[in-house]
mmCIF file of C-alpha atoms in Angstrom:
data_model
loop_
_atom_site.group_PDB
_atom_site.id
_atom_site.type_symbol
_atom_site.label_atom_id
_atom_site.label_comp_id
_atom_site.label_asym_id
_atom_site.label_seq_id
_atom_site.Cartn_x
_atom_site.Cartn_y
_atom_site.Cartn_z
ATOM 1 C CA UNK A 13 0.000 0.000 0.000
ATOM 2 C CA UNK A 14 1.666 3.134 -1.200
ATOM 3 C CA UNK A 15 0.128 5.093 1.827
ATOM 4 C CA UNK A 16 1.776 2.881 4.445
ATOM 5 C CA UNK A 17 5.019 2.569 2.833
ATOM 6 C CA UNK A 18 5.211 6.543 3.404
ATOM 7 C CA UNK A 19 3.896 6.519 7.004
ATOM 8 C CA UNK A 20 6.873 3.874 7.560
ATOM 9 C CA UNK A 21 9.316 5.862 5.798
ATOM 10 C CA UNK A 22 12.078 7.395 8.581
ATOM 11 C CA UNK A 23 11.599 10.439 6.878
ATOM 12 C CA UNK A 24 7.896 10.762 7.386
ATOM 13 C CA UNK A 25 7.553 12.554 10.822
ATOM 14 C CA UNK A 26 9.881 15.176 9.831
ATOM 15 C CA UNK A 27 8.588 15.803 6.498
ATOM 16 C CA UNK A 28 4.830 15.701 8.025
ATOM 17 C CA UNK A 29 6.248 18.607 10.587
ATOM 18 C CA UNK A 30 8.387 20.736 7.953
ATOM 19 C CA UNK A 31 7.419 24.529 7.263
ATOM 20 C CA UNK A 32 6.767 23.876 3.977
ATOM 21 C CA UNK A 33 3.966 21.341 4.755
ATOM 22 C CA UNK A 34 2.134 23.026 7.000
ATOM 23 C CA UNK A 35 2.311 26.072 4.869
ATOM 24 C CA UNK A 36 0.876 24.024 1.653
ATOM 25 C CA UNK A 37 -1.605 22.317 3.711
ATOM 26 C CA UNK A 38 -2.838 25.652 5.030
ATOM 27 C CA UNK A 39 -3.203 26.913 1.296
ATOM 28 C CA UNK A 40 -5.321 23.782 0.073
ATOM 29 C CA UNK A 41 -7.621 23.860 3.238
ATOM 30 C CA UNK A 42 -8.322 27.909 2.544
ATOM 31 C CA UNK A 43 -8.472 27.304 -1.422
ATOM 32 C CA UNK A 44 -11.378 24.401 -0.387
ATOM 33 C CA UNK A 45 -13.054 27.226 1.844
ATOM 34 C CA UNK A 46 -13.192 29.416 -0.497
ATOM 35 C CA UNK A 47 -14.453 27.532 -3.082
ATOM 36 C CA UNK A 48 -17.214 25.833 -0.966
ATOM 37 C CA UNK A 49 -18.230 29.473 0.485
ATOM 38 C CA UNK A 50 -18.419 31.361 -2.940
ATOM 39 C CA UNK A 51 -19.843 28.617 -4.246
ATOM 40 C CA UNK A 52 -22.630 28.393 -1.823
ATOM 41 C CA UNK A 53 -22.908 31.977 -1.996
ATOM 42 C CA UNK A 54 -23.811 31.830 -5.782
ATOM 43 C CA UNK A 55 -25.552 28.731 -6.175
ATOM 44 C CA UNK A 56 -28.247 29.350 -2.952
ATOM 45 C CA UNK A 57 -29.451 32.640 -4.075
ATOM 46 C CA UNK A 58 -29.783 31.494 -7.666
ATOM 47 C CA UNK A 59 -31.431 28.705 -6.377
ATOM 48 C CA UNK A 60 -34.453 30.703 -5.316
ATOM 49 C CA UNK A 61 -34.243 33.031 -8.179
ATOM 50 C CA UNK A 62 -34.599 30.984 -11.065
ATOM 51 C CA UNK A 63 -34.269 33.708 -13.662
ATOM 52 C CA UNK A 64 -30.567 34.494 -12.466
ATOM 53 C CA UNK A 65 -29.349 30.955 -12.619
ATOM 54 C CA UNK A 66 -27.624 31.122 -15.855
ATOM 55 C CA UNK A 67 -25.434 34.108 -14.700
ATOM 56 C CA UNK A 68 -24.712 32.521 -11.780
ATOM 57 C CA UNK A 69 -23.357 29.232 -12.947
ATOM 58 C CA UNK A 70 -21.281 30.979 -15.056
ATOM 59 C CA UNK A 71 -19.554 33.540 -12.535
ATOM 60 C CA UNK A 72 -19.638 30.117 -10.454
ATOM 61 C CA UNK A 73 -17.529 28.165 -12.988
ATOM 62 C CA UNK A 74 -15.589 31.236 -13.933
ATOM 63 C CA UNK A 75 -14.264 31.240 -9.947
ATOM 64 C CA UNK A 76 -14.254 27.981 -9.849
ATOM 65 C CA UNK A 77 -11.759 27.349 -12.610
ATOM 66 C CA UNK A 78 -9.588 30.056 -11.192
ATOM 67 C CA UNK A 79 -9.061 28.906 -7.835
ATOM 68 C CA UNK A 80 -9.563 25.607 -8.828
ATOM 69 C CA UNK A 81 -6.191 25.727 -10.607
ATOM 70 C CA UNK A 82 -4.435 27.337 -7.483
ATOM 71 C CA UNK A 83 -6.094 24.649 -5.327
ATOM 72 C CA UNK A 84 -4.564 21.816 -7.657
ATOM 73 C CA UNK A 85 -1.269 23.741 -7.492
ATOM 74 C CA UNK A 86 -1.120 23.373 -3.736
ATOM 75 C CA UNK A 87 -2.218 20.063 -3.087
ATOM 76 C CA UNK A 88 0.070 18.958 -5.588
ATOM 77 C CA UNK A 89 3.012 20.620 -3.878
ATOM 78 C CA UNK A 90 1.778 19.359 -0.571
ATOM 79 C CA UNK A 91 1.783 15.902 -1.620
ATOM 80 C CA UNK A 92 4.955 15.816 -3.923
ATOM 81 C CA UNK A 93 7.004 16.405 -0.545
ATOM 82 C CA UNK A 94 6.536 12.776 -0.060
ATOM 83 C CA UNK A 95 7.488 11.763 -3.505
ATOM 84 C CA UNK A 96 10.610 9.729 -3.149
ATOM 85 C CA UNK A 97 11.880 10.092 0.271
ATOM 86 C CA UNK A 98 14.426 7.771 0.082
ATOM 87 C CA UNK A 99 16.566 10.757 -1.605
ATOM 88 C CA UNK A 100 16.224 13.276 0.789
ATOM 89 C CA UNK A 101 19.248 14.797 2.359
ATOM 90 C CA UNK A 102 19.125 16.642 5.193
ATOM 91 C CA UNK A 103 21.369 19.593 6.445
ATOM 92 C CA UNK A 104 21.360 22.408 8.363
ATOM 93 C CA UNK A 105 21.968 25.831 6.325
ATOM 94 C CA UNK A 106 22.116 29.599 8.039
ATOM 95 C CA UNK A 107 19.057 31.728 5.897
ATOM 96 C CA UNK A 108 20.404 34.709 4.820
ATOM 97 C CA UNK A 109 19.696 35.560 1.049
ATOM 98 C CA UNK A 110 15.946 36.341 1.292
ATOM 99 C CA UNK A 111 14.219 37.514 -2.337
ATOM 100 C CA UNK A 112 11.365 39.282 -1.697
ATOM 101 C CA UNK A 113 8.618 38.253 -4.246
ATOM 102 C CA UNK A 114 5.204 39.863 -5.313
ATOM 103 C CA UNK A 115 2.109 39.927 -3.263
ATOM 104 C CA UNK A 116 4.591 40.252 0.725
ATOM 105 C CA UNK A 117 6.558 37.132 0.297
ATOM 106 C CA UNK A 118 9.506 35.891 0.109
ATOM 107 C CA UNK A 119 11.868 33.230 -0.457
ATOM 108 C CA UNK A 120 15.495 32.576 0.751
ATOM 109 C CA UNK A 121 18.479 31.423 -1.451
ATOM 110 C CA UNK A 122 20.342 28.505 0.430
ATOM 111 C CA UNK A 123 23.993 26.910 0.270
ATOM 112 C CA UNK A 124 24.633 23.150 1.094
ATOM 113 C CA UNK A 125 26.438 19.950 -0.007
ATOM 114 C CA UNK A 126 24.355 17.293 -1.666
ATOM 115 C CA UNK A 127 25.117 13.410 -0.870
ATOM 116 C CA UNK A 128 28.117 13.383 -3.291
ATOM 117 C CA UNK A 129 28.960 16.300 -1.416
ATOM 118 C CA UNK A 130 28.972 19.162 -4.740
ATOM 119 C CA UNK A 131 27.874 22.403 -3.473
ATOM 120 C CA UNK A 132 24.190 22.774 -4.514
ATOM 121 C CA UNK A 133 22.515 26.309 -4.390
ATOM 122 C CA UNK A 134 18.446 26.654 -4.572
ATOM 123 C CA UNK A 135 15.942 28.331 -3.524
ATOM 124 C CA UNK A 136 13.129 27.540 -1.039
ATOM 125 C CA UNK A 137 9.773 27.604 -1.573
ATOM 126 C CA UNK A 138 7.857 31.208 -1.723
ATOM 127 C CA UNK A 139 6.137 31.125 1.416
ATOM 128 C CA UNK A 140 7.578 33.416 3.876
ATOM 129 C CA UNK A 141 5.620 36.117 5.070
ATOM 130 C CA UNK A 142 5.826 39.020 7.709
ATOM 131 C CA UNK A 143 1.903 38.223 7.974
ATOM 132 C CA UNK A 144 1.823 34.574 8.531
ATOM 133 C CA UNK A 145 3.369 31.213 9.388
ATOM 134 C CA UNK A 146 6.263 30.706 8.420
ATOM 135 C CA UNK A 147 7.504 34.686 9.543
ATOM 136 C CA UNK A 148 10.315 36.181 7.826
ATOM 137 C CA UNK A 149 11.972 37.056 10.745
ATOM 138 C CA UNK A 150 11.945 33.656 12.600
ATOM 139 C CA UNK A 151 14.328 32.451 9.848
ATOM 140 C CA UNK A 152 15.998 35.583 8.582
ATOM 141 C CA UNK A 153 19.854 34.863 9.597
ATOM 142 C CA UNK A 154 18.820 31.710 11.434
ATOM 143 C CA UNK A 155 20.443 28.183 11.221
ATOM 144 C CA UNK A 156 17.229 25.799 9.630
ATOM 145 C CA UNK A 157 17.225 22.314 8.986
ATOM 146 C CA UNK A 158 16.180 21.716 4.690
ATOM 147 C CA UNK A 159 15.940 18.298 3.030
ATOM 148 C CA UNK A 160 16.754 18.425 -0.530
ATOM 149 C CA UNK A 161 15.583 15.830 -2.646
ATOM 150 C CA UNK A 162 17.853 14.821 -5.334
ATOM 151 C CA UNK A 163 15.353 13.015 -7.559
ATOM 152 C CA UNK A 164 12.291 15.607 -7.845
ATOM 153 C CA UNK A 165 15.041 18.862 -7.257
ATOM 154 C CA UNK A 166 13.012 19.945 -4.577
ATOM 155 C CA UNK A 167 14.256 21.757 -1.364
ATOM 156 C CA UNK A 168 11.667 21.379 2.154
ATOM 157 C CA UNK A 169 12.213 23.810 4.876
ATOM 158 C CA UNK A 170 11.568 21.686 7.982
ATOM 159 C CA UNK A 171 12.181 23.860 10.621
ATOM 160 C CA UNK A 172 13.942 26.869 12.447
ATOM 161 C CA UNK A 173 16.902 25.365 14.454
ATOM 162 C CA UNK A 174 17.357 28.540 16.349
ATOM 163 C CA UNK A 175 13.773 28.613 18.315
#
């Protein structure tokens, strides 16, 4: 079962706890709100109204493919931090190149040493935020722990070491 042979993966309880995780999982669950609520919001009142249901399915499947797409886009990312754990390495890395991107986040540029030890340099994930979890300043010039995974090229913040 491929869900048990993650759970039994030694990598599993620090994946399941990493930044980037709970950050992604945060994004699908409000994506899911916000589809069920604007849906709801469209489709009840068009319900009773008969003569606006046209308009509203369409607004309705307008938003829907819009944050639909955002919603797959997260999820995906959530679950692809599982995606072949066995080639994970994990370091620890001081976070001190920080990019700001659009929209009040950022991302940090990191420096570490893969398994056959060549010097690899990515960036994380845009998630950090002076607004919400995971803040800016809780990993701005702080020593983190990051698995990099060697088969999907994809670094995971897993946590703050300095806290």
């Amino acid at each position: 079962n491929f869900i048990q042979k993650i759970k039994e993966s030694p990598h599993y309880e620090r994946l399941k706890n990493s930044a980037e995780y709970r950050y992604c999982k945060r994004q699908c669950i409000l994506f899911t709100a916000i589809m069920l609520i604007y849906g709801l919001a469209t489709f009840l009142p068009a319900f009773f109204l008969k003569d606006e249901l046209d308009a509203s399915f369409a607004i309705l499947f307008l938003f829907f493919l819009i944050f639909f797409g955002m919603w797959i886009y997260y999820c995906y990312r959530w679950l692809e931090i599982f995606l072949y754990m066995e080639h994970y390495t994990f370091c620890q890395v001081k976070m001190e190149k920080i990019h700001l991107q659009g929209r009040g986040i950022a991302c940090f540029t990191v420096e570490f040493a893969d398994r056959q030890g060549r010097t690899q340099i990515r960036d994380t994930a845009n998630m950090f935020s002076s607004q919400w979890e995971p803040y800016v300043e809780a990993y701005n010039n702080k020593m983190a722990l990051i698995g990099y995974n060697e088969k999907t090229d994809r670094l995971v913040v897993i946590k703050n070491l300095s806290l």
